[in-house]
Amino acid sequence: DAGVTQSPTHLIKTRGQHVTLRCSPISGHKSVSWYQQVLGQGPQFIFQYYEKEERGRGNFPDRFSARQFPNYSSELNVNALLLGDSALYLCASSRGGGGDTEAFFGQGTRLTVV
Amino acid sequence: QQQVKQSPQSLIVQKGGISIINCAYENTAFDYFPWYQQFPGKGPALLIAIRPDVSEKKEGRFTISFNKSAKQFSLHIMDSQPGDSATYFCAASDRGFKTIFGAGTRLFVKA
């Protein structure tokens, strides 16, 4: 079985631009979570989607948005990029929606804002 | 109240030694405590997890010790190997949909 796949793997954007990151969960998994990991820090929770509905949101500005599609894949959108948005963006999928369900992470998308 | 505090930031252990990483939390609603291992350029991978109704869980060389009254839990890596050199994160979640991660511990095992 394929693991969690994220695309693209690397991305360079200019301040003020918009970016869309994509995630395909493991087959059979209905929950997708997004995390931001700044170099040298732990992942910070951004969103969780379960059965195509937003179930949790972290402490991020409204410039960050996400959605989940009928096939359970997900997109993370970030508008008006700032230099501080440079980070590794991780997607995790899990079978169920609760926080106590084992989560499998993708390799991440490395976003650099210049 | 949502934080998970992890220590030490970095750790150097001799091959064959025991690596110990500690975490503390405040939110008593947390009821699932996973540990993740992350290698450079990779996403975190689940190592072992525990629930607060158990004081200890062992899987191979990895053991979690859990102290519910102190709101602390720790990861012990027995017989540490150079291949264990990585960054380790503790985390905590409740029955909701948010997992809070510690800041991470960079472990280096000397051959």
PDB file of N, CA, C and O in Angstrom, chain B residues 34-62:
ATOM      1  N   PRO B  34       1.562   9.746  22.054  1.00  0.00           N
ATOM      2  CA  PRO B  34       2.462   9.051  21.129  1.00  0.00           C
ATOM      3  C   PRO B  34       3.861   9.657  21.133  1.00  0.00           C
ATOM      4  O   PRO B  34       4.056  10.822  21.494  1.00  0.00           O
ATOM      5  N   TRP B  35       4.815   8.861  20.739  1.00  0.00           N
ATOM      6  CA  TRP B  35       6.180   9.318  20.483  1.00  0.00           C
ATOM      7  C   TRP B  35       6.487   9.102  19.008  1.00  0.00           C
ATOM      8  O   TRP B  35       6.182   8.046  18.462  1.00  0.00           O
ATOM      9  N   TYR B  36       7.110  10.109  18.405  1.00  0.00           N
ATOM     10  CA  TYR B  36       7.471  10.042  17.001  1.00  0.00           C
ATOM     11  C   TYR B  36       8.979  10.166  16.831  1.00  0.00           C
ATOM     12  O   TYR B  36       9.661  10.855  17.598  1.00  0.00           O
ATOM     13  N   GLN B  37       9.486   9.500  15.785  1.00  0.00           N
ATOM     14  CA  GLN B  37      10.896   9.574  15.401  1.00  0.00           C
ATOM     15  C   GLN B  37      10.968  10.230  14.031  1.00  0.00           C
ATOM     16  O   GLN B  37      10.211   9.859  13.121  1.00  0.00           O
ATOM     17  N   GLN B  38      11.866  11.202  13.885  1.00  0.00           N
ATOM     18  CA  GLN B  38      11.974  11.883  12.602  1.00  0.00           C
ATOM     19  C   GLN B  38      13.432  11.949  12.167  1.00  0.00           C
ATOM     20  O   GLN B  38      14.291  12.449  12.895  1.00  0.00           O
ATOM     21  N   PHE B  39      13.682  11.446  10.960  1.00  0.00           N
ATOM     22  CA  PHE B  39      15.001  11.552  10.338  1.00  0.00           C
ATOM     23  C   PHE B  39      15.001  12.767   9.405  1.00  0.00           C
ATOM     24  O   PHE B  39      13.941  13.161   8.905  1.00  0.00           O
ATOM     25  N   PRO B  40      16.177  13.344   9.158  1.00  0.00           N
ATOM     26  CA  PRO B  40      16.250  14.530   8.291  1.00  0.00           C
ATOM     27  C   PRO B  40      15.607  14.277   6.930  1.00  0.00           C
ATOM     28  O   PRO B  40      15.839  13.243   6.292  1.00  0.00           O
ATOM     29  N   GLY B  41      14.773  15.206   6.507  1.00  0.00           N
ATOM     30  CA  GLY B  41      14.131  15.093   5.204  1.00  0.00           C
ATOM     31  C   GLY B  41      12.939  14.165   5.157  1.00  0.00           C
ATOM     32  O   GLY B  41      12.356  13.951   4.094  1.00  0.00           O
ATOM     33  N   LYS B  42      12.549  13.629   6.311  1.00  0.00           N
ATOM     34  CA  LYS B  42      11.411  12.700   6.364  1.00  0.00           C
ATOM     35  C   LYS B  42      10.329  13.245   7.292  1.00  0.00           C
ATOM     36  O   LYS B  42      10.595  14.103   8.134  1.00  0.00           O
ATOM     37  N   GLY B  43       9.126  12.722   7.128  1.00  0.00           N
ATOM     38  CA  GLY B  43       8.068  13.063   8.064  1.00  0.00           C
ATOM     39  C   GLY B  43       8.215  12.233   9.341  1.00  0.00           C
ATOM     40  O   GLY B  43       8.902  11.220   9.362  1.00  0.00           O
ATOM     41  N   PRO B  44       7.592  12.663  10.433  1.00  0.00           N
ATOM     42  CA  PRO B  44       7.647  11.891  11.680  1.00  0.00           C
ATOM     43  C   PRO B  44       7.007  10.520  11.502  1.00  0.00           C
ATOM     44  O   PRO B  44       6.021  10.375  10.769  1.00  0.00           O
ATOM     45  N   ALA B  45       7.565   9.521  12.179  1.00  0.00           N
ATOM     46  CA  ALA B  45       7.014   8.162  12.147  1.00  0.00           C
ATOM     47  C   ALA B  45       6.680   7.741  13.570  1.00  0.00           C
ATOM     48  O   ALA B  45       7.484   7.927  14.491  1.00  0.00           O
ATOM     49  N   LEU B  46       5.489   7.183  13.754  1.00  0.00           N
ATOM     50  CA  LEU B  46       5.060   6.755  15.080  1.00  0.00           C
ATOM     51  C   LEU B  46       5.935   5.607  15.582  1.00  0.00           C
ATOM     52  O   LEU B  46       6.135   4.617  14.897  1.00  0.00           O
ATOM     53  N   LEU B  47       6.467   5.794  16.817  1.00  0.00           N
ATOM     54  CA  LEU B  47       7.300   4.763  17.443  1.00  0.00           C
ATOM     55  C   LEU B  47       6.474   3.896  18.380  1.00  0.00           C
ATOM     56  O   LEU B  47       6.455   2.681  18.290  1.00  0.00           O
ATOM     57  N   ILE B  48       5.814   4.536  19.304  1.00  0.00           N
ATOM     58  CA  ILE B  48       5.091   3.855  20.379  1.00  0.00           C
ATOM     59  C   ILE B  48       4.150   4.874  20.999  1.00  0.00           C
ATOM     60  O   ILE B  48       4.418   6.074  20.964  1.00  0.00           O
ATOM     61  N   ALA B  49       3.031   4.392  21.533  1.00  0.00           N
ATOM     62  CA  ALA B  49       2.060   5.310  22.141  1.00  0.00           C
ATOM     63  C   ALA B  49       1.478   4.664  23.392  1.00  0.00           C
ATOM     64  O   ALA B  49       1.470   3.432  23.527  1.00  0.00           O
ATOM     65  N   ILE B  50       0.973   5.498  24.293  1.00  0.00           N
ATOM     66  CA  ILE B  50       0.416   4.991  25.549  1.00  0.00           C
ATOM     67  C   ILE B  50      -0.830   5.776  25.915  1.00  0.00           C
ATOM     68  O   ILE B  50      -0.986   6.944  25.514  1.00  0.00           O
ATOM     69  N   ARG B  51      -1.709   5.136  26.650  1.00  0.00           N
ATOM     70  CA  ARG B  51      -2.888   5.810  27.215  1.00  0.00           C
ATOM     71  C   ARG B  51      -2.690   5.899  28.722  1.00  0.00           C
ATOM     72  O   ARG B  51      -1.988   5.075  29.309  1.00  0.00           O
ATOM     73  N   PRO B  52      -3.342   6.849  29.403  1.00  0.00           N
ATOM     74  CA  PRO B  52      -3.059   7.099  30.818  1.00  0.00           C
ATOM     75  C   PRO B  52      -3.528   6.019  31.782  1.00  0.00           C
ATOM     76  O   PRO B  52      -3.220   6.096  32.967  1.00  0.00           O
ATOM     77  N   ASP B  53      -4.241   5.005  31.301  1.00  0.00           N
ATOM     78  CA  ASP B  53      -4.651   3.932  32.210  1.00  0.00           C
ATOM     79  C   ASP B  53      -3.552   2.883  32.374  1.00  0.00           C
ATOM     80  O   ASP B  53      -3.716   1.908  33.116  1.00  0.00           O
ATOM     81  N   VAL B  54      -2.415   3.108  31.711  1.00  0.00           N
ATOM     82  CA  VAL B  54      -1.286   2.183  31.773  1.00  0.00           C
ATOM     83  C   VAL B  54      -0.058   2.966  32.235  1.00  0.00           C
ATOM     84  O   VAL B  54       0.158   4.091  31.790  1.00  0.00           O
ATOM     85  N   SER B  55       0.747   2.410  33.130  1.00  0.00           N
ATOM     86  CA  SER B  55       1.911   3.140  33.640  1.00  0.00           C
ATOM     87  C   SER B  55       3.175   2.882  32.819  1.00  0.00           C
ATOM     88  O   SER B  55       4.131   3.654  32.890  1.00  0.00           O
ATOM     89  N   GLU B  56       3.170   1.801  32.056  1.00  0.00           N
ATOM     90  CA  GLU B  56       4.362   1.495  31.263  1.00  0.00           C
ATOM     91  C   GLU B  56       3.966   0.659  30.051  1.00  0.00           C
ATOM     92  O   GLU B  56       3.078  -0.182  30.121  1.00  0.00           O
ATOM     93  N   LYS B  57       4.659   0.930  28.934  1.00  0.00           N
ATOM     94  CA  LYS B  57       4.435   0.131  27.727  1.00  0.00           C
ATOM     95  C   LYS B  57       5.775  -0.088  27.058  1.00  0.00           C
ATOM     96  O   LYS B  57       6.558   0.852  26.905  1.00  0.00           O
ATOM     97  N   LYS B  58       6.022  -1.329  26.667  1.00  0.00           N
ATOM     98  CA  LYS B  58       7.318  -1.674  26.089  1.00  0.00           C
ATOM     99  C   LYS B  58       7.115  -2.297  24.716  1.00  0.00           C
ATOM    100  O   LYS B  58       6.270  -3.168  24.542  1.00  0.00           O
ATOM    101  N   GLU B  59       7.899  -1.827  23.742  1.00  0.00           N
ATOM    102  CA  GLU B  59       7.900  -2.437  22.415  1.00  0.00           C
ATOM    103  C   GLU B  59       9.351  -2.526  21.959  1.00  0.00           C
ATOM    104  O   GLU B  59       9.972  -1.527  21.602  1.00  0.00           O
ATOM    105  N   GLY B  60       9.880  -3.734  22.026  1.00  0.00           N
ATOM    106  CA  GLY B  60      11.277  -3.924  21.649  1.00  0.00           C
ATOM    107  C   GLY B  60      12.200  -3.164  22.582  1.00  0.00           C
ATOM    108  O   GLY B  60      12.108  -3.288  23.806  1.00  0.00           O
ATOM    109  N   ARG B  61      13.048  -2.317  22.028  1.00  0.00           N
ATOM    110  CA  ARG B  61      13.983  -1.545  22.854  1.00  0.00           C
ATOM    111  C   ARG B  61      13.369  -0.252  23.375  1.00  0.00           C
ATOM    112  O   ARG B  61      14.018   0.491  24.111  1.00  0.00           O
ATOM    113  N   PHE B  62      12.134   0.043  22.994  1.00  0.00           N
ATOM    114  CA  PHE B  62      11.496   1.311  23.357  1.00  0.00           C
ATOM    115  C   PHE B  62      10.468   1.095  24.461  1.00  0.00           C
ATOM    116  O   PHE B  62       9.622   0.209  24.368  1.00  0.00           O
TER     117      PHE B  62
END
